[in-house]
Amino acid sequence: MNRRTTHRTHRTKRRTTLAGTLLATVLLATACTGSGGSSKGEDAQAPDDPKSVSGTIKVLTHRTDLAQDGTLKKYAAEFNKTYPKVKVEFEALTDYEGEVKIRMNTENYGDVLMIPAVIKKNDYPKFFASLGTVAERSKKYLFTDFTMVDDKVYGQSPMGAVPGFLYNKKVWKAAGITDWPTTPAEFVDALKAVKSRTDAVPYYTNFKDMWPLSQWTSVNGSVGCDTQATTQLAEGNPWAKGADLRVGDTLLYDIVREGLIEKDPTTTNWEASKPKLAKGDIATMWLGSWAVVQFQAAAKKAGTNPDDIGFMPFPAQVDGTFCATMSPDYNQAVNINSDHKEAARAWIDWFTDKSGYAEANMALSPVKGAPLPEVLKPYEKAGVKLIELDDTQGATVKEIDNQSEVGIYKPDYRQDLVDLARGAKKGSLDDFLVELGERWTEAAKTAGS
């Protein structure tokens, strides 16, 4: 898997026939209503004695790369040193979301699986066994709110990430920029310096691949350093003056309007962008800490210095301090229909606590108090404040997003924003953002009813 996968990210799509697509749509509709799972919540208890747990469990995964290179088998072997009577089998799916959403119309969707984005949060108790209460889980783990329903937690992410700009430090230095910009205006000025003093593309949109544009939603909370930023989305207008998304979208618009991007956004290429940034052909991209290891690998392959890959926070400060939100990757859950819930729970706990998966991916550990990964050392050194958003209104936000058809977790409206800024679409930025806000607040009136 080449890019981070979360409830906000995007999978490799396979071509299907029209008939297959229609069938998937029908099955998806029933899966979303919960017809494939039990309507009664259950708990997946943690085992008291590891040696007493037995059974074969199937783990569904999107990490086809780790299945192919044998890494998953190595994890299973380490797991068996603690749980010798549990056999772990893996099924890696290329089109994870597409495959699993169909399987969830039945009871056979593995014993452990990553929670598909298609399942509504309030339906989690129909499909997954509880891992415990929020009070219990939050003592040890981050991100418990993201899978909470009625004070119970139904999933656990094995790693997390924070948003930021990946940049080529060598290029920025050549442009005369050595300090991180602290305001959007300073950031635009820095990109102008890159354009005038180097041959690099100052900012790369990854417009054609689309999904990177949705990463801009992660500015929410980072701009205002507000742990209640998700609640603000549910209760207000995300594009009101001063609101985080308005600040982020305005910066993206200004970058494009000033001609600080690639010549033709419709020809961008995600995979090709990695070595280009590593070699200094591209100066900057907004992504997240999950991407740093991929760009460092691209640098090694290209014969350039991986240390040239830098990572900086969004250019906004509160009381002189940068902030960045912490967000989870895919959340692992226990199938409520599993005959081996105890073994499945054991796998999730071990994989989160003991596998080293987060460290191997240079990612943020979900275990509270764990040291930051190397890629976030610059944030630590600069005193960037890492905050965890309260996600109790997360389900409401997604409902509003779907009803309004705005798509803050999808790339479409930001493609329109880029087109507007580069003159491929008519209109003003203010009118564009006002329309988004009106659609959003109108949908919010009926969300949850």
Tab-separated table of C-alpha atoms in Angstrom:
chain	number	residue	atom	x	y	z
A	1	MET	CA	0.000	0.000	0.000
A	2	ASN	CA	1.613	3.227	-1.097
A	3	ARG	CA	-0.344	5.753	0.846
A	4	ARG	CA	-1.871	6.155	4.227
A	5	THR	CA	-5.358	4.668	4.567
A	6	THR	CA	-7.908	6.058	6.988
A	7	HIS	CA	-11.577	6.757	7.201
A	8	ARG	CA	-10.631	9.797	5.109
A	9	THR	CA	-8.407	8.149	2.491
A	10	HIS	CA	-8.700	6.389	-0.813
A	11	ARG	CA	-8.158	2.903	-2.158
A	12	THR	CA	-7.045	1.381	-5.413
A	13	LYS	CA	-10.104	0.828	-7.575
A	14	ARG	CA	-10.531	-2.057	-9.940
A	15	ARG	CA	-12.540	-1.967	-13.107
A	16	THR	CA	-15.853	-3.754	-12.852
A	17	THR	CA	-18.656	-4.505	-15.239
A	18	LEU	CA	-21.859	-2.508	-15.046
A	19	ALA	CA	-23.675	-5.525	-13.678
A	20	GLY	CA	-21.047	-5.989	-10.985
A	21	THR	CA	-21.268	-2.347	-10.026
A	22	LEU	CA	-25.056	-2.521	-9.736
A	23	LEU	CA	-24.813	-5.644	-7.609
A	24	ALA	CA	-22.306	-3.967	-5.321
A	25	THR	CA	-24.616	-0.989	-4.985
A	26	VAL	CA	-27.521	-3.194	-3.935
A	27	LEU	CA	-25.423	-5.083	-1.425
A	28	LEU	CA	-23.925	-1.868	-0.107
A	29	ALA	CA	-27.385	-0.491	0.565
A	30	THR	CA	-28.286	-3.477	2.687
A	31	ALA	CA	-24.922	-3.494	4.446
A	32	CYS	CA	-25.372	0.120	5.468
A	33	THR	CA	-28.671	-0.696	7.136
A	34	GLY	CA	-27.016	-3.352	9.234
A	35	SER	CA	-28.817	-6.363	7.796
A	36	GLY	CA	-25.575	-8.302	7.685
A	37	GLY	CA	-24.796	-8.067	11.381
A	38	SER	CA	-26.392	-8.691	14.739
A	39	SER	CA	-28.370	-5.799	16.201
A	40	LYS	CA	-27.251	-6.737	19.711
A	41	GLY	CA	-23.922	-5.411	20.957
A	42	GLU	CA	-21.386	-7.796	22.468
A	43	ASP	CA	-18.007	-7.444	24.114
A	44	ALA	CA	-14.722	-8.951	22.997
A	45	GLN	CA	-13.072	-9.651	26.328
A	46	ALA	CA	-9.314	-9.502	26.783
A	47	PRO	CA	-8.017	-12.946	27.827
A	48	ASP	CA	-6.684	-13.423	31.347
A	49	ASP	CA	-4.280	-16.212	30.421
A	50	PRO	CA	-2.634	-16.039	26.968
A	51	LYS	CA	-1.969	-19.776	26.941
A	52	SER	CA	-5.643	-20.583	27.452
A	53	VAL	CA	-6.752	-18.804	24.275
A	54	SER	CA	-7.100	-20.985	21.196
A	55	GLY	CA	-8.611	-21.035	17.749
A	56	THR	CA	-7.958	-19.862	14.200
A	57	ILE	CA	-8.687	-16.261	13.359
A	58	LYS	CA	-8.745	-14.598	9.968
A	59	VAL	CA	-7.461	-11.034	9.742
A	60	LEU	CA	-8.621	-8.984	6.758
A	61	THR	CA	-6.115	-6.328	5.728
A	62	HIS	CA	-5.514	-3.636	3.133
A	63	ARG	CA	-1.738	-4.072	3.480
A	64	THR	CA	-1.154	-6.197	0.412
A	65	ASP	CA	2.502	-5.150	0.438
A	66	LEU	CA	3.085	-6.650	3.882
A	67	ALA	CA	1.327	-9.840	2.854
A	68	GLN	CA	3.503	-10.207	-0.225
A	69	ASP	CA	6.836	-9.545	1.472
A	70	GLY	CA	6.170	-11.888	4.407
A	71	THR	CA	5.953	-9.193	7.082
A	72	LEU	CA	2.494	-10.255	8.245
A	73	LYS	CA	3.677	-13.834	8.771
A	74	LYS	CA	6.517	-12.492	10.910
A	75	TYR	CA	4.020	-10.592	13.028
A	76	ALA	CA	1.977	-13.760	13.471
A	77	ALA	CA	5.064	-15.698	14.523
A	78	GLU	CA	5.870	-13.102	17.174
A	79	PHE	CA	2.263	-13.109	18.338
A	80	ASN	CA	2.423	-16.901	18.771
A	81	LYS	CA	5.254	-16.537	21.267
A	82	THR	CA	2.654	-15.058	23.616
A	83	TYR	CA	-0.460	-16.802	22.272
A	84	PRO	CA	0.806	-20.227	21.126
A	85	LYS	CA	-2.618	-21.785	20.609
A	86	VAL	CA	-3.993	-19.120	18.277
A	87	LYS	CA	-3.447	-19.521	14.542
A	88	VAL	CA	-3.553	-16.246	12.588
A	89	GLU	CA	-4.463	-16.284	8.913
A	90	PHE	CA	-4.378	-13.160	6.738
A	91	GLU	CA	-6.397	-12.163	3.710
A	92	ALA	CA	-5.021	-9.097	1.960
A	93	LEU	CA	-7.460	-7.289	-0.315
A	94	THR	CA	-6.400	-4.875	-3.046
A	95	ASP	CA	-9.825	-3.236	-3.271
A	96	TYR	CA	-10.347	-3.434	0.472
A	97	GLU	CA	-13.328	-1.104	0.778
A	98	GLY	CA	-15.094	-2.561	-2.247
A	99	GLU	CA	-14.634	-6.187	-1.181
A	100	VAL	CA	-15.418	-5.808	2.508
A	101	LYS	CA	-18.547	-3.703	2.109
A	102	ILE	CA	-20.072	-6.590	0.114
A	103	ARG	CA	-18.967	-9.247	2.594
A	104	MET	CA	-20.538	-7.312	5.427
A	105	ASN	CA	-23.915	-8.205	3.990
A	106	THR	CA	-23.153	-11.649	5.445
A	107	GLU	CA	-21.586	-12.801	8.715
A	108	ASN	CA	-18.327	-13.796	7.022
A	109	TYR	CA	-16.080	-10.755	7.112
A	110	GLY	CA	-13.161	-12.203	8.997
A	111	ASP	CA	-12.555	-12.262	12.735
A	112	VAL	CA	-10.498	-9.067	12.715
A	113	LEU	CA	-10.875	-6.346	10.118
A	114	MET	CA	-10.256	-2.679	9.495
A	115	ILE	CA	-13.541	-0.807	9.826
A	116	PRO	CA	-14.679	0.183	6.314
A	117	ALA	CA	-15.528	3.834	5.781
A	118	VAL	CA	-18.954	2.869	4.398
A	119	ILE	CA	-20.239	1.684	7.794
A	120	LYS	CA	-21.992	4.431	9.697
A	121	LYS	CA	-20.574	5.036	13.128
A	122	ASN	CA	-23.891	4.483	14.893
A	123	ASP	CA	-24.094	1.052	13.242
A	124	TYR	CA	-20.814	-0.195	14.714
A	125	PRO	CA	-22.565	-2.228	17.484
A	126	LYS	CA	-24.399	-4.175	14.778
A	127	PHE	CA	-21.178	-5.342	13.171
A	128	PHE	CA	-18.418	-5.235	15.788
A	129	ALA	CA	-17.837	-6.439	19.327
A	130	SER	CA	-16.980	-3.789	21.892
A	131	LEU	CA	-13.384	-3.498	23.107
A	132	GLY	CA	-14.483	-1.809	26.333
A	133	THR	CA	-15.724	1.523	27.607
A	134	VAL	CA	-14.271	4.882	26.684
A	135	ALA	CA	-13.283	5.420	30.316
A	136	GLU	CA	-11.258	2.186	30.251
A	137	ARG	CA	-9.681	2.598	26.829
A	138	SER	CA	-8.850	6.291	27.045
A	139	LYS	CA	-6.577	5.715	30.030
A	140	LYS	CA	-4.108	3.971	27.743
A	141	TYR	CA	-4.973	4.820	24.138
A	142	LEU	CA	-5.483	7.780	21.858
A	143	PHE	CA	-8.337	8.043	19.342
A	144	THR	CA	-10.993	6.250	21.429
A	145	ASP	CA	-13.681	8.794	20.442
A	146	PHE	CA	-13.357	7.884	16.772
A	147	THR	CA	-15.093	4.518	17.219
A	148	MET	CA	-17.219	5.295	20.271
A	149	VAL	CA	-20.946	4.547	20.331
A	150	ASP	CA	-22.872	4.952	23.599
A	151	ASP	CA	-19.648	5.134	25.631
A	152	LYS	CA	-18.275	1.887	24.201
A	153	VAL	CA	-15.281	1.627	21.856
A	154	TYR	CA	-15.516	-0.604	18.785
A	155	GLY	CA	-12.143	-0.194	17.101
A	156	GLN	CA	-8.508	0.581	17.751
A	157	SER	CA	-6.061	2.103	15.307
A	158	PRO	CA	-2.546	0.649	15.468
A	159	MET	CA	-1.023	3.977	14.439
A	160	GLY	CA	-1.750	7.639	13.833
A	161	ALA	CA	-0.424	10.638	11.954
A	162	VAL	CA	-0.358	14.428	12.017
A	163	PRO	CA	-0.783	16.810	9.070
A	164	GLY	CA	1.940	18.960	7.596
A	165	PHE	CA	3.822	20.112	4.521
A	166	LEU	CA	6.438	17.787	3.095
A	167	TYR	CA	9.176	19.931	1.612
A	168	ASN	CA	12.634	19.681	0.150
A	169	LYS	CA	14.839	21.427	2.706
A	170	LYS	CA	17.623	21.914	0.188
A	171	VAL	CA	15.306	23.785	-2.198
A	172	TRP	CA	13.809	25.959	0.511
A	173	LYS	CA	17.277	26.841	1.762
A	174	ALA	CA	18.355	27.761	-1.770
A	175	ALA	CA	15.335	30.064	-1.884
A	176	GLY	CA	16.581	31.754	1.279
A	177	ILE	CA	13.891	30.310	3.568
A	178	THR	CA	15.288	28.779	6.749
A	179	ASP	CA	12.454	29.345	9.229
A	180	TRP	CA	8.975	27.874	8.994
A	181	PRO	CA	6.374	30.455	7.905
A	182	THR	CA	4.009	31.390	10.727
A	183	THR	CA	1.138	32.828	8.650
A	184	PRO	CA	-0.495	31.913	5.331
A	185	ALA	CA	0.835	35.157	3.814
A	186	GLU	CA	4.395	34.266	4.845
A	187	PHE	CA	3.928	30.823	3.336
A	188	VAL	CA	2.824	32.262	-0.018
A	189	ASP	CA	5.819	34.614	0.057
A	190	ALA	CA	8.094	31.641	0.706
A	191	LEU	CA	6.691	29.800	-2.323
A	192	LYS	CA	7.224	32.949	-4.408
A	193	ALA	CA	10.865	32.924	-3.329
A	194	VAL	CA	11.142	29.271	-4.381
A	195	LYS	CA	9.727	30.170	-7.783
A	196	SER	CA	12.030	33.136	-8.353
A	197	ARG	CA	15.249	31.652	-6.967
A	198	THR	CA	15.076	27.958	-7.919
A	199	ASP	CA	13.897	25.755	-10.777
A	200	ALA	CA	11.524	23.774	-8.563
A	201	VAL	CA	7.727	23.756	-8.778
A	202	PRO	CA	6.892	25.613	-5.524
A	203	TYR	CA	3.768	23.591	-4.708
A	204	TYR	CA	2.399	20.393	-6.243
A	205	THR	CA	-1.369	19.835	-6.044
A	206	ASN	CA	-1.621	16.158	-7.077
A	207	PHE	CA	-4.848	17.342	-8.693
A	208	LYS	CA	-5.281	14.420	-11.097
A	209	ASP	CA	-5.006	11.725	-8.428
A	210	MET	CA	-7.594	13.729	-6.511
A	211	TRP	CA	-7.338	12.109	-3.081
A	212	PRO	CA	-4.407	14.280	-1.872
A	213	LEU	CA	-6.684	17.326	-2.104
A	214	SER	CA	-8.901	15.845	0.623
A	215	GLN	CA	-5.900	15.985	2.958
A	216	TRP	CA	-6.530	19.726	3.301
A	217	THR	CA	-9.448	18.967	5.625
A	218	SER	CA	-6.883	18.041	8.274
A	219	VAL	CA	-6.122	21.739	8.737
A	220	ASN	CA	-9.298	21.693	10.855
A	221	GLY	CA	-8.140	22.024	14.443
A	222	SER	CA	-4.538	22.700	13.475
A	223	VAL	CA	-5.196	26.344	12.571
A	224	GLY	CA	-7.055	27.370	15.715
A	225	CYS	CA	-5.519	24.743	18.023
A	226	ASP	CA	-9.039	23.739	19.024
A	227	THR	CA	-9.744	20.248	20.343
A	228	GLN	CA	-13.448	20.915	19.705
A	229	ALA	CA	-12.897	21.583	15.994
A	230	THR	CA	-15.029	18.609	14.941
A	231	THR	CA	-17.868	19.855	17.133
A	232	GLN	CA	-17.496	23.262	15.462
A	233	LEU	CA	-18.064	21.571	12.094
A	234	ALA	CA	-21.233	19.940	13.389
A	235	GLU	CA	-22.644	23.088	14.944
A	236	GLY	CA	-21.457	25.900	12.702
A	237	ASN	CA	-20.312	27.048	9.263
A	238	PRO	CA	-16.871	25.618	8.393
A	239	TRP	CA	-16.312	28.508	5.955
A	240	ALA	CA	-17.283	31.387	8.216
A	241	LYS	CA	-14.643	34.106	8.445
A	242	GLY	CA	-11.726	32.883	10.534
A	243	ALA	CA	-12.882	29.241	10.526
A	244	ASP	CA	-10.122	26.689	10.046
A	245	LEU	CA	-11.362	25.245	6.751
A	246	ARG	CA	-11.815	28.738	5.311
A	247	VAL	CA	-8.222	29.577	6.265
A	248	GLY	CA	-6.926	26.374	4.698
A	249	ASP	CA	-8.998	26.618	1.529
A	250	THR	CA	-8.056	30.272	1.098
A	251	LEU	CA	-4.369	29.380	1.310
A	252	LEU	CA	-4.778	26.673	-1.333
A	253	TYR	CA	-6.668	29.144	-3.541
A	254	ASP	CA	-3.959	31.804	-3.129
A	255	ILE	CA	-1.181	29.334	-3.945
A	256	VAL	CA	-2.904	28.382	-7.190
A	257	ARG	CA	-3.987	31.925	-8.096
A	258	GLU	CA	-0.405	33.175	-7.726
A	259	GLY	CA	0.810	30.582	-10.226
A	260	LEU	CA	2.870	28.677	-7.675
A	261	ILE	CA	1.835	25.191	-8.809
A	262	GLU	CA	2.592	22.827	-11.704
A	263	LYS	CA	1.807	24.108	-15.214
A	264	ASP	CA	-1.083	21.714	-15.817
A	265	PRO	CA	-2.782	20.226	-12.726
A	266	THR	CA	-4.699	17.739	-14.881
A	267	THR	CA	-1.446	15.882	-15.644
A	268	THR	CA	-0.136	15.349	-12.104
A	269	ASN	CA	0.998	11.906	-10.964
A	270	TRP	CA	1.144	10.832	-7.322
A	271	GLU	CA	3.773	8.118	-7.640
A	272	ALA	CA	5.982	10.265	-9.863
A	273	SER	CA	5.716	13.159	-7.415
A	274	LYS	CA	7.690	11.321	-4.739
A	275	PRO	CA	11.048	11.139	-6.545
A	276	LYS	CA	10.460	14.624	-7.977
A	277	LEU	CA	10.205	16.144	-4.519
A	278	ALA	CA	13.126	14.030	-3.343
A	279	LYS	CA	15.279	15.343	-6.207
A	280	GLY	CA	14.168	18.935	-5.763
A	281	ASP	CA	12.005	19.243	-8.885
A	282	ILE	CA	9.073	19.881	-6.522
A	283	ALA	CA	9.471	21.962	-3.379
A	284	THR	CA	6.334	21.386	-1.292
A	285	MET	CA	3.169	19.281	-0.795
A	286	TRP	CA	0.474	19.241	1.898
A	287	LEU	CA	0.035	15.665	3.119
A	288	GLY	CA	0.831	14.191	6.514
A	289	SER	CA	3.513	12.495	8.582
A	290	TRP	CA	2.471	9.118	7.151
A	291	ALA	CA	4.005	10.187	3.812
A	292	VAL	CA	7.478	11.063	5.059
A	293	VAL	CA	8.773	7.481	5.065
A	294	GLN	CA	7.544	7.009	1.478
A	295	PHE	CA	9.325	10.135	0.259
A	296	GLN	CA	12.496	9.179	2.110
A	297	ALA	CA	12.376	5.798	0.391
A	298	ALA	CA	11.940	7.597	-2.937
A	299	ALA	CA	14.990	9.711	-2.142
A	300	LYS	CA	17.114	6.630	-1.485
A	301	LYS	CA	15.947	5.059	-4.733
A	302	ALA	CA	16.681	8.266	-6.622
A	303	GLY	CA	20.149	8.506	-5.133
A	304	THR	CA	19.447	11.672	-3.161
A	305	ASN	CA	19.675	12.378	0.563
A	306	PRO	CA	16.595	11.228	2.548
A	307	ASP	CA	17.442	13.901	5.115
A	308	ASP	CA	16.456	16.506	2.523
A	309	ILE	CA	12.812	15.543	3.137
A	310	GLY	CA	11.442	18.038	5.647
A	311	PHE	CA	8.119	18.291	7.426
A	312	MET	CA	6.508	21.512	8.663
A	313	PRO	CA	3.188	22.429	10.296
A	314	PHE	CA	0.436	24.566	8.832
A	315	PRO	CA	1.506	28.242	8.867
A	316	ALA	CA	-0.624	29.455	11.763
A	317	GLN	CA	0.128	29.957	15.416
A	318	VAL	CA	-1.875	30.454	18.594
A	319	ASP	CA	0.006	32.454	21.216
A	320	GLY	CA	3.223	31.860	19.284
A	321	THR	CA	2.787	28.088	19.070
A	322	PHE	CA	2.138	25.829	16.077
A	323	CYS	CA	-0.493	23.125	16.507
A	324	ALA	CA	-1.144	19.868	14.668
A	325	THR	CA	-4.001	17.426	15.077
A	326	MET	CA	-3.430	13.742	15.697
A	327	SER	CA	-5.645	11.384	13.724
A	328	PRO	CA	-5.943	7.592	13.559
A	329	ASP	CA	-5.251	5.269	10.675
A	330	TYR	CA	-7.683	2.431	9.911
A	331	ASN	CA	-9.257	1.075	13.104
A	332	GLN	CA	-9.088	-2.668	13.725
A	333	ALA	CA	-12.265	-4.285	15.025
A	334	VAL	CA	-13.628	-7.686	16.048
A	335	ASN	CA	-16.422	-9.178	13.951
A	336	ILE	CA	-19.440	-9.523	16.231
A	337	ASN	CA	-20.174	-12.885	14.581
A	338	SER	CA	-16.723	-14.318	15.290
A	339	ASP	CA	-16.546	-17.596	17.166
A	340	HIS	CA	-13.152	-16.562	18.548
A	341	LYS	CA	-13.705	-13.073	19.922
A	342	GLU	CA	-11.203	-13.544	22.741
A	343	ALA	CA	-8.443	-14.544	20.308
A	344	ALA	CA	-9.400	-11.723	17.960
A	345	ARG	CA	-9.231	-9.224	20.828
A	346	ALA	CA	-5.851	-10.651	21.818
A	347	TRP	CA	-4.556	-9.976	18.306
A	348	ILE	CA	-5.760	-6.366	18.313
A	349	ASP	CA	-4.231	-5.671	21.738
A	350	TRP	CA	-0.927	-7.305	20.843
A	351	PHE	CA	-0.727	-5.661	17.426
A	352	THR	CA	-1.368	-2.236	18.963
A	353	ASP	CA	0.916	-2.623	21.986
A	354	LYS	CA	3.691	-5.042	21.046
A	355	SER	CA	4.068	-5.520	17.283
A	356	GLY	CA	6.142	-2.436	16.540
A	357	TYR	CA	3.873	-1.683	13.572
A	358	ALA	CA	3.705	2.044	14.314
A	359	GLU	CA	7.464	2.264	14.722
A	360	ALA	CA	8.070	0.329	11.514
A	361	ASN	CA	5.925	2.845	9.661
A	362	MET	CA	7.526	5.815	11.457
A	363	ALA	CA	4.018	6.623	12.640
A	364	LEU	CA	2.509	8.024	15.797
A	365	SER	CA	1.852	5.325	18.391
A	366	PRO	CA	-1.731	5.225	19.730
A	367	VAL	CA	-0.356	4.247	23.148
A	368	LYS	CA	-0.290	7.303	25.364
A	369	GLY	CA	3.183	8.327	26.496
A	370	ALA	CA	4.987	6.486	23.705
A	371	PRO	CA	7.923	8.394	22.195
A	372	LEU	CA	7.341	10.314	18.977
A	373	PRO	CA	8.615	8.749	15.753
A	374	GLU	CA	11.751	10.148	14.160
A	375	VAL	CA	9.767	11.952	11.461
A	376	LEU	CA	8.080	14.071	14.143
A	377	LYS	CA	11.269	15.039	15.975
A	378	PRO	CA	11.299	18.414	14.142
A	379	TYR	CA	7.815	19.079	15.524
A	380	GLU	CA	8.971	18.112	19.004
A	381	LYS	CA	12.071	20.288	18.749
A	382	ALA	CA	10.044	23.286	17.551
A	383	GLY	CA	7.475	22.854	20.308
A	384	VAL	CA	4.574	22.060	17.989
A	385	LYS	CA	1.560	21.241	20.142
A	386	LEU	CA	-0.061	17.935	19.193
A	387	ILE	CA	-3.768	17.827	19.968
A	388	GLU	CA	-6.378	15.083	19.834
A	389	LEU	CA	-9.754	16.177	18.520
A	390	ASP	CA	-12.932	15.290	20.375
A	391	ASP	CA	-14.723	13.113	17.818
A	392	THR	CA	-18.019	12.620	19.634
A	393	GLN	CA	-19.707	14.604	16.855
A	394	GLY	CA	-17.827	12.779	14.108
A	395	ALA	CA	-20.844	10.786	12.944
A	396	THR	CA	-22.949	13.941	12.722
A	397	VAL	CA	-20.270	15.688	10.671
A	398	LYS	CA	-20.155	12.821	8.186
A	399	GLU	CA	-23.952	12.842	7.933
A	400	ILE	CA	-23.967	16.578	7.240
A	401	ASP	CA	-21.185	16.116	4.714
A	402	ASN	CA	-23.135	13.427	2.866
A	403	GLN	CA	-26.449	15.276	2.939
A	404	SER	CA	-24.916	18.569	1.813
A	405	GLU	CA	-22.887	16.783	-0.889
A	406	VAL	CA	-19.996	19.123	-0.085
A	407	GLY	CA	-17.463	16.359	0.489
A	408	ILE	CA	-14.882	17.614	2.982
A	409	TYR	CA	-13.482	14.076	3.072
A	410	LYS	CA	-13.585	13.822	-0.708
A	411	PRO	CA	-11.553	15.771	-3.296
A	412	ASP	CA	-14.311	17.091	-5.527
A	413	TYR	CA	-14.987	20.535	-4.114
A	414	ARG	CA	-11.279	21.272	-3.808
A	415	GLN	CA	-10.819	20.349	-7.445
A	416	ASP	CA	-13.448	22.992	-8.124
A	417	LEU	CA	-11.518	25.363	-5.849
A	418	VAL	CA	-8.295	24.777	-7.784
A	419	ASP	CA	-10.130	25.242	-11.091
A	420	LEU	CA	-11.613	28.480	-9.773
A	421	ALA	CA	-8.206	29.776	-8.721
A	422	ARG	CA	-6.534	28.927	-12.041
A	423	GLY	CA	-9.338	30.404	-14.138
A	424	ALA	CA	-10.798	27.140	-15.415
A	425	LYS	CA	-14.004	27.868	-13.499
A	426	LYS	CA	-15.775	31.207	-13.226
A	427	GLY	CA	-16.670	32.934	-9.979
A	428	SER	CA	-15.174	34.483	-6.860
A	429	LEU	CA	-13.652	32.777	-3.860
A	430	ASP	CA	-16.078	34.470	-1.468
A	431	ASP	CA	-19.118	33.327	-3.437
A	432	PHE	CA	-17.690	29.813	-3.665
A	433	LEU	CA	-17.127	29.543	0.096
A	434	VAL	CA	-20.476	31.167	0.904
A	435	GLU	CA	-22.245	28.541	-1.201
A	436	LEU	CA	-20.396	25.728	0.585
A	437	GLY	CA	-21.392	27.190	3.935
A	438	GLU	CA	-25.030	27.533	2.953
A	439	ARG	CA	-25.252	23.948	1.748
A	440	TRP	CA	-23.550	22.738	4.913
A	441	THR	CA	-25.656	24.670	7.407
A	442	GLU	CA	-28.865	23.757	5.598
A	443	ALA	CA	-28.003	20.052	5.801
A	444	ALA	CA	-27.080	20.445	9.470
A	445	LYS	CA	-30.683	21.419	10.273
A	446	THR	CA	-31.931	17.881	9.587
A	447	ALA	CA	-28.824	15.825	10.404
A	448	GLY	CA	-29.478	13.276	13.103
A	449	SER	CA	-33.238	13.613	12.871
